[in-house]
Amino acid sequence: GSNFRDGGGRRTGGRNGYGAKLANIFSRRFEVCVVQAQQGVRYTQEWRDNMGTCLEPSIVPDHSSPSFTEVKFWPDFQRFHMPDPLPPEHEKNLVDALARRVMSISACNPDLQVFWNDRPVEVRNFEDYAALLVKERSPPGVEGGGDFVYHRINEDWEVAFAPSWGAGFSHTSFVNSVATWRGGSHVKLIADQFVEHAQLLLQKKSKDSAVLPSHIRNNLMVFVNCLVEDPTFDSQTKETLTLDNLTVEHATLPPAVVRKALTQTSLGDQILSLSKFRQQSTLDKGKSHRRVQIVGIPKLDDANKAGTAESHKCTLILTEGDSAKALAVAGLSELNRDYYGVFPLKGKLLNVREA
């Protein structure tokens, strides 16, 4: 794998070279064909029975074909305790997952021709991909296909922003064409800049109520596609980018893009409506002398129901530092933010057993 080469600067998803090997191990049959046009040779080889049988390679002259690499494999579903052949419902799920992966490859690599069943993929770039997902996730009756803003920050970073329609903070992100389902430091870098700029812009517009970072984040849908050198992930499945040296120098989000996202989509109105609602709720609770939601604490993303009559149902997640908070916030996009809040601690908790 490229992880074991000197020099660094790797801008691919692979790290240890496990991908093709594991696909081979969990396949009944696995074939590789490589043509090197410069040398005019064709190499083919086949493995069978979960890589237990390795047939002799074939290397023959080929001066007519362009360079390419072709891989064919027949998965051994029984290794995953699945019937073989698959029942129709399982087969559909597998085909849908492969189709989504092919579409994301095309979205992240606009210069690459990608085909699905011999037909070109309609999604040709990341902007198309974001538009498709925004339309898919918009509520019924809402024309959501155009309710987003796309921007290419530089040669290596492109982003898009859209309202999340009450679903809480959500993201779709890729690093070197690898889908990072749980986000990571690249999503945090972009989201934090957006929230910072948006708070300044919206606070000037909202004189009567305070616009909190949580109000912005809870209404935000973020799309990030980036190329980084020597990425590190939390596991072999590469669901979270853990690279800790990303700074605004890698991707500086212009305030003009944030302003465009707030004014040309419904995002700004949704955030201001939530801020006014929270402000009014706070005033109403103050009249009845009830406890209210704590505000003004930096980096606190409080639960929406905190300080209300349902406070006893709320959970505050304490994390060790900002990076862990970003991971927790990404995970909370799958839960109900009404009952979960996050606050990052600085340093380590004191073990009071002997204190």
mmCIF file of C-alpha atoms in Angstrom:
data_model
loop_
_atom_site.group_PDB
_atom_site.id
_atom_site.type_symbol
_atom_site.label_atom_id
_atom_site.label_comp_id
_atom_site.label_asym_id
_atom_site.label_seq_id
_atom_site.Cartn_x
_atom_site.Cartn_y
_atom_site.Cartn_z
ATOM 1 C CA GLY A 1 0.000 0.000 0.000
ATOM 2 C CA SER A 2 0.994 3.635 -0.473
ATOM 3 C CA ASN A 3 1.201 4.004 3.309
ATOM 4 C CA PHE A 4 4.554 2.225 3.228
ATOM 5 C CA ARG A 5 6.226 4.438 0.612
ATOM 6 C CA ASP A 6 8.554 7.260 1.523
ATOM 7 C CA GLY A 7 7.824 10.861 0.654
ATOM 8 C CA GLY A 8 4.129 11.208 1.554
ATOM 9 C CA GLY A 9 1.891 13.518 -0.431
ATOM 10 C CA ARG A 10 -0.635 10.745 -1.098
ATOM 11 C CA ARG A 11 -3.949 12.129 -2.381
ATOM 12 C CA THR A 12 -5.893 8.890 -2.670
ATOM 13 C CA GLY A 13 -8.329 7.073 -0.402
ATOM 14 C CA GLY A 14 -6.314 3.878 -0.068
ATOM 15 C CA ARG A 15 -3.843 3.624 2.772
ATOM 16 C CA ASN A 16 -2.762 0.071 3.535
ATOM 17 C CA GLY A 17 -3.741 -1.736 0.324
ATOM 18 C CA TYR A 18 -6.469 -3.852 1.914
ATOM 19 C CA GLY A 19 -9.350 -3.005 -0.453
ATOM 20 C CA ALA A 20 -8.723 -5.295 -3.435
ATOM 21 C CA LYS A 21 -7.179 -8.015 -1.248
ATOM 22 C CA LEU A 22 -10.257 -8.234 0.996
ATOM 23 C CA ALA A 23 -12.566 -8.245 -2.033
ATOM 24 C CA ASN A 24 -10.512 -11.166 -3.355
ATOM 25 C CA ILE A 25 -10.606 -13.058 -0.069
ATOM 26 C CA PHE A 26 -14.408 -12.743 0.179
ATOM 27 C CA SER A 27 -15.063 -13.791 -3.434
ATOM 28 C CA ARG A 28 -15.657 -17.188 -5.010
ATOM 29 C CA ARG A 29 -13.845 -15.934 -8.094
ATOM 30 C CA PHE A 30 -11.703 -12.871 -8.752
ATOM 31 C CA GLU A 31 -10.182 -11.785 -12.071
ATOM 32 C CA VAL A 32 -7.740 -8.995 -12.910
ATOM 33 C CA CYS A 33 -6.801 -7.741 -16.367
ATOM 34 C CA VAL A 34 -4.246 -4.955 -16.896
ATOM 35 C CA VAL A 35 -3.061 -3.564 -20.223
ATOM 36 C CA GLN A 36 0.056 -1.402 -20.310
ATOM 37 C CA ALA A 37 -0.039 0.286 -23.712
ATOM 38 C CA GLN A 38 3.397 1.866 -23.346
ATOM 39 C CA GLN A 39 5.014 -1.561 -23.014
ATOM 40 C CA GLY A 40 2.461 -3.283 -25.267
ATOM 41 C CA VAL A 41 1.592 -6.108 -22.865
ATOM 42 C CA ARG A 42 -1.592 -7.577 -21.344
ATOM 43 C CA TYR A 43 -1.554 -9.237 -17.910
ATOM 44 C CA THR A 44 -4.432 -11.431 -16.666
ATOM 45 C CA GLN A 45 -4.762 -13.585 -13.573
ATOM 46 C CA GLU A 46 -7.545 -15.397 -11.721
ATOM 47 C CA TRP A 47 -8.125 -16.539 -8.143
ATOM 48 C CA ARG A 48 -10.810 -18.918 -6.884
ATOM 49 C CA ASP A 49 -12.308 -20.180 -3.623
ATOM 50 C CA ASN A 50 -11.635 -17.116 -1.452
ATOM 51 C CA MET A 51 -8.106 -16.705 -2.827
ATOM 52 C CA GLY A 52 -7.355 -20.326 -1.906
ATOM 53 C CA THR A 53 -6.529 -21.186 -5.516
ATOM 54 C CA CYS A 54 -4.225 -18.914 -7.496
ATOM 55 C CA LEU A 55 -3.979 -19.676 -11.218
ATOM 56 C CA GLU A 56 -0.850 -18.911 -13.185
ATOM 57 C CA PRO A 57 -0.703 -15.361 -14.625
ATOM 58 C CA SER A 58 -0.827 -14.759 -18.368
ATOM 59 C CA ILE A 59 1.367 -12.049 -19.899
ATOM 60 C CA VAL A 60 0.982 -11.660 -23.654
ATOM 61 C CA PRO A 61 1.745 -8.928 -26.218
ATOM 62 C CA ASP A 62 -1.035 -6.378 -26.869
ATOM 63 C CA HIS A 63 -0.207 -3.433 -29.114
ATOM 64 C CA SER A 64 -3.766 -2.448 -30.051
ATOM 65 C CA SER A 65 -5.493 -1.705 -26.706
ATOM 66 C CA PRO A 66 -5.218 1.463 -24.606
ATOM 67 C CA SER A 67 -4.024 1.198 -21.013
ATOM 68 C CA PHE A 68 -6.686 0.062 -18.546
ATOM 69 C CA THR A 69 -7.312 -2.001 -15.419
ATOM 70 C CA GLU A 70 -10.352 -4.290 -15.187
ATOM 71 C CA VAL A 71 -11.477 -6.182 -12.084
ATOM 72 C CA LYS A 72 -14.262 -8.777 -11.976
ATOM 73 C CA PHE A 73 -15.382 -10.581 -8.843
ATOM 74 C CA TRP A 74 -18.121 -12.957 -7.741
ATOM 75 C CA PRO A 75 -18.868 -12.260 -4.035
ATOM 76 C CA ASP A 76 -19.151 -15.218 -1.672
ATOM 77 C CA PHE A 77 -22.365 -14.190 0.096
ATOM 78 C CA GLN A 78 -22.332 -17.250 2.345
ATOM 79 C CA ARG A 79 -19.280 -15.799 4.088
ATOM 80 C CA PHE A 80 -21.623 -13.011 5.266
ATOM 81 C CA HIS A 81 -24.360 -15.499 6.268
ATOM 82 C CA MET A 82 -26.432 -14.431 3.266
ATOM 83 C CA PRO A 83 -28.228 -16.716 0.786
ATOM 84 C CA ASP A 84 -26.587 -17.274 -2.604
ATOM 85 C CA PRO A 85 -28.134 -16.279 -4.936
ATOM 86 C CA LEU A 86 -29.550 -13.285 -3.137
ATOM 87 C CA PRO A 87 -33.326 -12.866 -2.781
ATOM 88 C CA PRO A 88 -34.769 -9.997 -4.868
ATOM 89 C CA GLU A 89 -35.039 -7.508 -1.972
ATOM 90 C CA HIS A 90 -31.379 -8.017 -0.960
ATOM 91 C CA GLU A 91 -30.219 -7.850 -4.546
ATOM 92 C CA LYS A 92 -32.031 -4.524 -5.042
ATOM 93 C CA ASN A 93 -30.386 -3.044 -1.925
ATOM 94 C CA LEU A 94 -26.955 -4.148 -3.142
ATOM 95 C CA VAL A 95 -27.515 -2.756 -6.633
ATOM 96 C CA ASP A 96 -28.779 0.545 -5.170
ATOM 97 C CA ALA A 97 -25.648 0.815 -3.007
ATOM 98 C CA LEU A 98 -23.407 0.183 -6.021
ATOM 99 C CA ALA A 99 -25.344 2.700 -8.110
ATOM 100 C CA ARG A 100 -24.922 5.347 -5.409
ATOM 101 C CA ARG A 101 -21.179 4.642 -5.234
ATOM 102 C CA VAL A 102 -20.824 4.916 -9.021
ATOM 103 C CA MET A 103 -22.726 8.215 -8.914
ATOM 104 C CA SER A 104 -20.474 9.606 -6.167
ATOM 105 C CA ILE A 105 -17.349 8.616 -8.142
ATOM 106 C CA SER A 106 -18.657 10.618 -11.094
ATOM 107 C CA ALA A 107 -19.551 13.572 -8.843
ATOM 108 C CA CYS A 108 -16.073 13.734 -7.288
ATOM 109 C CA ASN A 109 -14.194 13.254 -10.572
ATOM 110 C CA PRO A 110 -15.757 15.460 -13.295
ATOM 111 C CA ASP A 111 -12.913 14.723 -15.717
ATOM 112 C CA LEU A 112 -13.559 10.971 -15.493
ATOM 113 C CA GLN A 113 -16.085 9.265 -17.767
ATOM 114 C CA VAL A 114 -18.262 7.009 -15.591
ATOM 115 C CA PHE A 115 -20.800 4.533 -16.953
ATOM 116 C CA TRP A 116 -23.562 2.516 -15.279
ATOM 117 C CA ASN A 117 -24.736 -0.476 -17.335
ATOM 118 C CA ASP A 118 -23.088 1.008 -20.432
ATOM 119 C CA ARG A 119 -24.866 4.362 -20.055
ATOM 120 C CA PRO A 120 -23.100 7.587 -18.958
ATOM 121 C CA VAL A 121 -23.969 8.664 -15.424
ATOM 122 C CA GLU A 122 -26.157 11.775 -15.498
ATOM 123 C CA VAL A 123 -24.498 13.288 -12.413
ATOM 124 C CA ARG A 124 -21.352 14.776 -13.943
ATOM 125 C CA ASN A 125 -19.984 16.892 -11.081
ATOM 126 C CA PHE A 126 -20.370 17.659 -7.377
ATOM 127 C CA GLU A 127 -22.834 20.487 -7.991
ATOM 128 C CA ASP A 128 -25.153 18.057 -9.792
ATOM 129 C CA TYR A 129 -24.800 15.620 -6.899
ATOM 130 C CA ALA A 130 -25.686 18.259 -4.293
ATOM 131 C CA ALA A 131 -28.709 19.385 -6.338
ATOM 132 C CA LEU A 132 -29.953 15.802 -6.548
ATOM 133 C CA LEU A 133 -29.663 15.212 -2.785
ATOM 134 C CA VAL A 134 -31.246 18.563 -1.878
ATOM 135 C CA LYS A 135 -34.215 17.754 -4.097
ATOM 136 C CA GLU A 136 -34.419 14.263 -2.596
ATOM 137 C CA ARG A 137 -34.403 15.519 1.003
ATOM 138 C CA SER A 138 -36.739 18.491 0.589
ATOM 139 C CA PRO A 139 -40.186 18.121 2.212
ATOM 140 C CA PRO A 140 -43.154 17.195 0.013
ATOM 141 C CA GLY A 141 -44.528 20.195 -1.816
ATOM 142 C CA VAL A 142 -41.261 22.142 -1.588
ATOM 143 C CA GLU A 143 -39.323 22.857 -4.746
ATOM 144 C CA GLY A 144 -35.946 22.023 -3.232
ATOM 145 C CA GLY A 145 -33.860 21.317 -6.314
ATOM 146 C CA GLY A 146 -32.608 24.906 -6.499
ATOM 147 C CA ASP A 147 -32.662 25.698 -2.789
ATOM 148 C CA PHE A 148 -28.894 25.453 -2.335
ATOM 149 C CA VAL A 149 -25.708 27.375 -3.064
ATOM 150 C CA TYR A 150 -22.583 25.804 -4.580
ATOM 151 C CA HIS A 151 -19.062 27.242 -4.451
ATOM 152 C CA ARG A 152 -15.608 26.006 -5.472
ATOM 153 C CA ILE A 153 -13.189 27.372 -2.886
ATOM 154 C CA ASN A 154 -10.033 26.332 -4.708
ATOM 155 C CA GLU A 155 -8.678 23.545 -6.874
ATOM 156 C CA ASP A 156 -8.992 21.010 -4.057
ATOM 157 C CA TRP A 157 -12.154 22.073 -2.198
ATOM 158 C CA GLU A 158 -15.771 22.531 -3.268
ATOM 159 C CA VAL A 159 -18.775 23.007 -1.005
ATOM 160 C CA ALA A 160 -22.537 23.531 -1.084
ATOM 161 C CA PHE A 161 -25.042 24.693 1.530
ATOM 162 C CA ALA A 162 -28.785 24.148 1.911
ATOM 163 C CA PRO A 163 -31.446 24.288 4.633
ATOM 164 C CA SER A 164 -31.955 21.022 6.513
ATOM 165 C CA TRP A 165 -35.737 21.557 6.848
ATOM 166 C CA GLY A 166 -35.914 20.861 10.567
ATOM 167 C CA ALA A 167 -33.866 17.669 10.409
ATOM 168 C CA GLY A 168 -30.958 19.167 12.388
ATOM 169 C CA PHE A 169 -27.394 19.491 11.176
ATOM 170 C CA SER A 170 -26.602 17.098 8.315
ATOM 171 C CA HIS A 171 -23.759 16.678 5.871
ATOM 172 C CA THR A 172 -22.600 14.758 2.810
ATOM 173 C CA SER A 173 -18.835 14.681 2.503
ATOM 174 C CA PHE A 174 -16.019 13.110 0.517
ATOM 175 C CA VAL A 175 -12.251 12.997 0.986
ATOM 176 C CA ASN A 176 -10.224 11.928 -2.043
ATOM 177 C CA SER A 177 -13.459 10.438 -3.475
ATOM 178 C CA VAL A 178 -14.096 8.407 -0.300
ATOM 179 C CA ALA A 179 -17.517 8.934 1.308
ATOM 180 C CA THR A 180 -17.060 9.998 4.951
ATOM 181 C CA TRP A 181 -20.499 9.194 6.353
ATOM 182 C CA ARG A 182 -19.705 10.561 9.811
ATOM 183 C CA GLY A 183 -17.856 13.640 8.606
ATOM 184 C CA GLY A 184 -14.725 14.675 10.460
ATOM 185 C CA SER A 185 -12.273 17.538 10.518
ATOM 186 C CA HIS A 186 -13.030 18.650 6.919
ATOM 187 C CA VAL A 187 -16.743 19.053 7.647
ATOM 188 C CA LYS A 188 -15.966 20.848 10.925
ATOM 189 C CA LEU A 189 -13.613 23.259 9.135
ATOM 190 C CA ILE A 190 -16.298 24.329 6.651
ATOM 191 C CA ALA A 191 -19.268 24.272 9.038
ATOM 192 C CA ASP A 192 -17.474 26.333 11.702
ATOM 193 C CA GLN A 193 -16.578 29.044 9.173
ATOM 194 C CA PHE A 194 -20.137 29.127 7.859
ATOM 195 C CA VAL A 195 -21.615 29.437 11.359
ATOM 196 C CA GLU A 196 -19.156 32.205 12.311
ATOM 197 C CA HIS A 197 -19.900 34.311 9.217
ATOM 198 C CA ALA A 198 -23.640 33.626 9.340
ATOM 199 C CA GLN A 199 -23.917 34.690 12.988
ATOM 200 C CA LEU A 200 -22.341 38.068 12.228
ATOM 201 C CA LEU A 201 -24.542 38.629 9.175
ATOM 202 C CA LEU A 202 -27.819 37.544 10.769
ATOM 203 C CA GLN A 203 -27.226 39.347 14.050
ATOM 204 C CA LYS A 204 -27.157 42.661 12.147
ATOM 205 C CA LYS A 205 -30.496 41.755 10.614
ATOM 206 C CA SER A 206 -32.096 40.512 13.841
ATOM 207 C CA LYS A 207 -32.032 43.350 16.365
ATOM 208 C CA ASP A 208 -34.620 41.913 18.740
ATOM 209 C CA SER A 209 -33.346 38.356 19.243
ATOM 210 C CA ALA A 210 -29.932 36.753 19.665
ATOM 211 C CA VAL A 211 -28.833 34.452 16.837
ATOM 212 C CA LEU A 212 -26.905 31.610 18.446
ATOM 213 C CA PRO A 213 -24.490 29.228 16.672
ATOM 214 C CA SER A 214 -26.820 26.335 17.531
ATOM 215 C CA HIS A 215 -29.683 28.065 15.689
ATOM 216 C CA ILE A 216 -27.568 28.186 12.530
ATOM 217 C CA ARG A 217 -26.063 24.730 12.791
ATOM 218 C CA ASN A 218 -29.396 23.028 13.514
ATOM 219 C CA ASN A 219 -30.827 24.361 10.230
ATOM 220 C CA LEU A 220 -27.785 23.665 8.049
ATOM 221 C CA MET A 221 -27.083 21.008 5.429
ATOM 222 C CA VAL A 222 -23.436 20.975 4.288
ATOM 223 C CA PHE A 223 -21.811 19.301 1.271
ATOM 224 C CA VAL A 224 -18.002 19.001 1.172
ATOM 225 C CA ASN A 225 -15.760 17.426 -1.462
ATOM 226 C CA CYS A 226 -12.013 17.829 -0.945
ATOM 227 C CA LEU A 227 -8.583 16.501 -1.821
ATOM 228 C CA VAL A 228 -6.087 16.311 1.051
ATOM 229 C CA GLU A 229 -2.639 14.835 1.384
ATOM 230 C CA ASP A 230 -2.075 11.711 3.477
ATOM 231 C CA PRO A 231 -5.579 11.521 4.997
ATOM 232 C CA THR A 232 -6.126 9.582 8.220
ATOM 233 C CA PHE A 233 -9.393 7.933 9.189
ATOM 234 C CA ASP A 234 -10.945 6.451 12.306
ATOM 235 C CA SER A 235 -11.146 2.930 10.841
ATOM 236 C CA GLN A 236 -10.710 0.812 7.722
ATOM 237 C CA THR A 237 -14.244 1.783 6.646
ATOM 238 C CA LYS A 238 -13.057 5.433 6.476
ATOM 239 C CA GLU A 239 -16.282 6.921 7.864
ATOM 240 C CA THR A 240 -14.601 9.826 9.701
ATOM 241 C CA LEU A 241 -11.622 11.975 8.676
ATOM 242 C CA THR A 242 -9.331 12.406 11.688
ATOM 243 C CA LEU A 243 -6.666 14.589 10.042
ATOM 244 C CA ASP A 244 -5.885 17.272 12.641
ATOM 245 C CA ASN A 245 -3.794 19.732 10.600
ATOM 246 C CA LEU A 246 -6.578 21.232 8.472
ATOM 247 C CA THR A 247 -6.825 25.020 8.822
ATOM 248 C CA VAL A 248 -8.573 27.886 7.057
ATOM 249 C CA GLU A 249 -5.461 28.190 4.879
ATOM 250 C CA HIS A 250 -6.533 24.930 3.209
ATOM 251 C CA ALA A 251 -10.078 26.154 2.559
ATOM 252 C CA THR A 252 -11.097 29.739 3.337
ATOM 253 C CA LEU A 253 -14.834 30.201 3.007
ATOM 254 C CA PRO A 254 -15.653 33.731 1.707
ATOM 255 C CA PRO A 255 -18.341 35.624 3.668
ATOM 256 C CA ALA A 256 -19.989 36.458 0.329
ATOM 257 C CA VAL A 257 -20.787 32.777 -0.188
ATOM 258 C CA VAL A 258 -22.412 32.600 3.249
ATOM 259 C CA ARG A 259 -24.433 35.738 2.508
ATOM 260 C CA LYS A 260 -25.577 34.196 -0.772
ATOM 261 C CA ALA A 261 -26.639 31.000 1.004
ATOM 262 C CA LEU A 262 -28.625 32.991 3.579
ATOM 263 C CA THR A 263 -30.393 35.230 1.073
ATOM 264 C CA GLN A 264 -30.869 33.064 -2.023
ATOM 265 C CA THR A 265 -32.223 30.040 -0.126
ATOM 266 C CA SER A 266 -34.728 29.722 2.698
ATOM 267 C CA LEU A 267 -31.898 29.053 5.155
ATOM 268 C CA GLY A 268 -31.680 32.626 6.499
ATOM 269 C CA ASP A 269 -35.422 32.873 7.112
ATOM 270 C CA GLN A 270 -35.488 29.524 8.871
ATOM 271 C CA ILE A 271 -32.646 30.517 11.205
ATOM 272 C CA LEU A 272 -34.227 33.886 12.074
ATOM 273 C CA SER A 273 -37.600 32.241 12.690
ATOM 274 C CA LEU A 274 -35.993 29.770 15.082
ATOM 275 C CA SER A 275 -34.112 32.569 16.887
ATOM 276 C CA LYS A 276 -37.291 34.596 17.385
ATOM 277 C CA PHE A 277 -39.146 31.524 18.569
ATOM 278 C CA ARG A 278 -36.416 30.699 21.114
ATOM 279 C CA GLN A 279 -36.302 34.309 22.276
ATOM 280 C CA GLN A 280 -40.065 34.409 22.800
ATOM 281 C CA SER A 281 -39.979 31.060 24.595
ATOM 282 C CA THR A 282 -37.291 32.392 26.923
ATOM 283 C CA LEU A 283 -39.351 35.502 27.713
ATOM 284 C CA ASP A 284 -42.465 33.436 28.370
ATOM 285 C CA LYS A 285 -40.601 31.128 30.717
ATOM 286 C CA GLY A 286 -39.081 34.114 32.503
ATOM 287 C CA LYS A 287 -42.536 35.416 33.298
ATOM 288 C CA SER A 288 -43.433 32.189 35.049
ATOM 289 C CA HIS A 289 -40.050 32.076 36.875
ATOM 290 C CA ARG A 290 -39.108 28.762 35.307
ATOM 291 C CA ARG A 291 -35.544 27.804 34.449
ATOM 292 C CA VAL A 292 -34.581 28.721 30.903
ATOM 293 C CA GLN A 293 -32.067 27.399 28.445
ATOM 294 C CA ILE A 294 -28.511 28.470 29.222
ATOM 295 C CA VAL A 295 -27.116 30.846 26.598
ATOM 296 C CA GLY A 296 -23.883 32.760 26.163
ATOM 297 C CA ILE A 297 -21.508 29.861 26.888
ATOM 298 C CA PRO A 298 -19.010 29.517 24.016
ATOM 299 C CA LYS A 299 -19.062 26.182 22.165
ATOM 300 C CA LEU A 300 -22.182 24.940 23.967
ATOM 301 C CA ASP A 301 -24.685 23.331 21.584
ATOM 302 C CA ASP A 302 -27.547 22.902 24.038
ATOM 303 C CA ALA A 303 -30.502 20.585 23.576
ATOM 304 C CA ASN A 304 -33.528 22.376 22.178
ATOM 305 C CA LYS A 305 -35.675 21.215 25.113
ATOM 306 C CA ALA A 306 -33.082 22.152 27.755
ATOM 307 C CA GLY A 307 -34.526 24.552 30.317
ATOM 308 C CA THR A 308 -38.100 23.644 29.450
ATOM 309 C CA ALA A 309 -40.619 21.458 31.213
ATOM 310 C CA GLU A 310 -38.964 18.502 29.458
ATOM 311 C CA SER A 311 -35.480 19.194 30.824
ATOM 312 C CA HIS A 312 -35.505 15.892 32.686
ATOM 313 C CA LYS A 313 -35.512 14.073 29.326
ATOM 314 C CA CYS A 314 -32.407 15.877 28.049
ATOM 315 C CA THR A 315 -28.835 14.572 27.938
ATOM 316 C CA LEU A 316 -25.699 16.715 27.789
ATOM 317 C CA ILE A 317 -22.767 14.956 26.107
ATOM 318 C CA LEU A 318 -19.403 16.112 27.481
ATOM 319 C CA THR A 319 -16.486 15.551 25.114
ATOM 320 C CA GLU A 320 -12.744 15.886 25.552
ATOM 321 C CA GLY A 321 -11.913 18.768 23.220
ATOM 322 C CA ASP A 322 -13.341 20.281 20.049
ATOM 323 C CA SER A 323 -12.451 17.361 17.761
ATOM 324 C CA ALA A 324 -14.456 14.931 19.841
ATOM 325 C CA LYS A 325 -17.312 17.437 19.904
ATOM 326 C CA ALA A 326 -17.361 17.545 16.101
ATOM 327 C CA LEU A 327 -17.690 13.759 16.009
ATOM 328 C CA ALA A 328 -20.507 13.857 18.575
ATOM 329 C CA VAL A 329 -22.364 16.590 16.685
ATOM 330 C CA ALA A 330 -22.074 14.583 13.456
ATOM 331 C CA GLY A 331 -23.529 11.569 15.227
ATOM 332 C CA LEU A 332 -26.376 13.621 16.651
ATOM 333 C CA SER A 333 -27.588 14.362 13.127
ATOM 334 C CA GLU A 334 -29.117 10.885 13.306
ATOM 335 C CA LEU A 335 -30.914 11.636 16.594
ATOM 336 C CA ASN A 336 -33.462 14.174 17.826
ATOM 337 C CA ARG A 337 -31.552 17.337 18.749
ATOM 338 C CA ASP A 338 -34.431 18.379 20.982
ATOM 339 C CA TYR A 339 -33.099 16.132 23.752
ATOM 340 C CA TYR A 340 -29.323 16.028 23.180
ATOM 341 C CA GLY A 341 -26.718 18.741 23.678
ATOM 342 C CA VAL A 342 -22.913 18.767 23.381
ATOM 343 C CA PHE A 343 -20.234 20.692 25.265
ATOM 344 C CA PRO A 344 -16.440 20.263 24.795
ATOM 345 C CA LEU A 345 -14.261 20.180 27.902
ATOM 346 C CA LYS A 346 -10.751 21.604 27.956
ATOM 347 C CA GLY A 347 -8.229 19.202 29.410
ATOM 348 C CA LYS A 348 -9.147 16.052 31.294
ATOM 349 C CA LEU A 349 -11.651 15.436 34.071
ATOM 350 C CA LEU A 350 -10.231 15.002 37.541
ATOM 351 C CA ASN A 351 -10.466 11.475 38.895
ATOM 352 C CA VAL A 352 -11.952 12.341 42.275
ATOM 353 C CA ARG A 353 -11.685 8.877 43.774
ATOM 354 C CA GLU A 354 -8.457 9.707 45.621
ATOM 355 C CA ALA A 355 -8.969 13.488 45.738
#
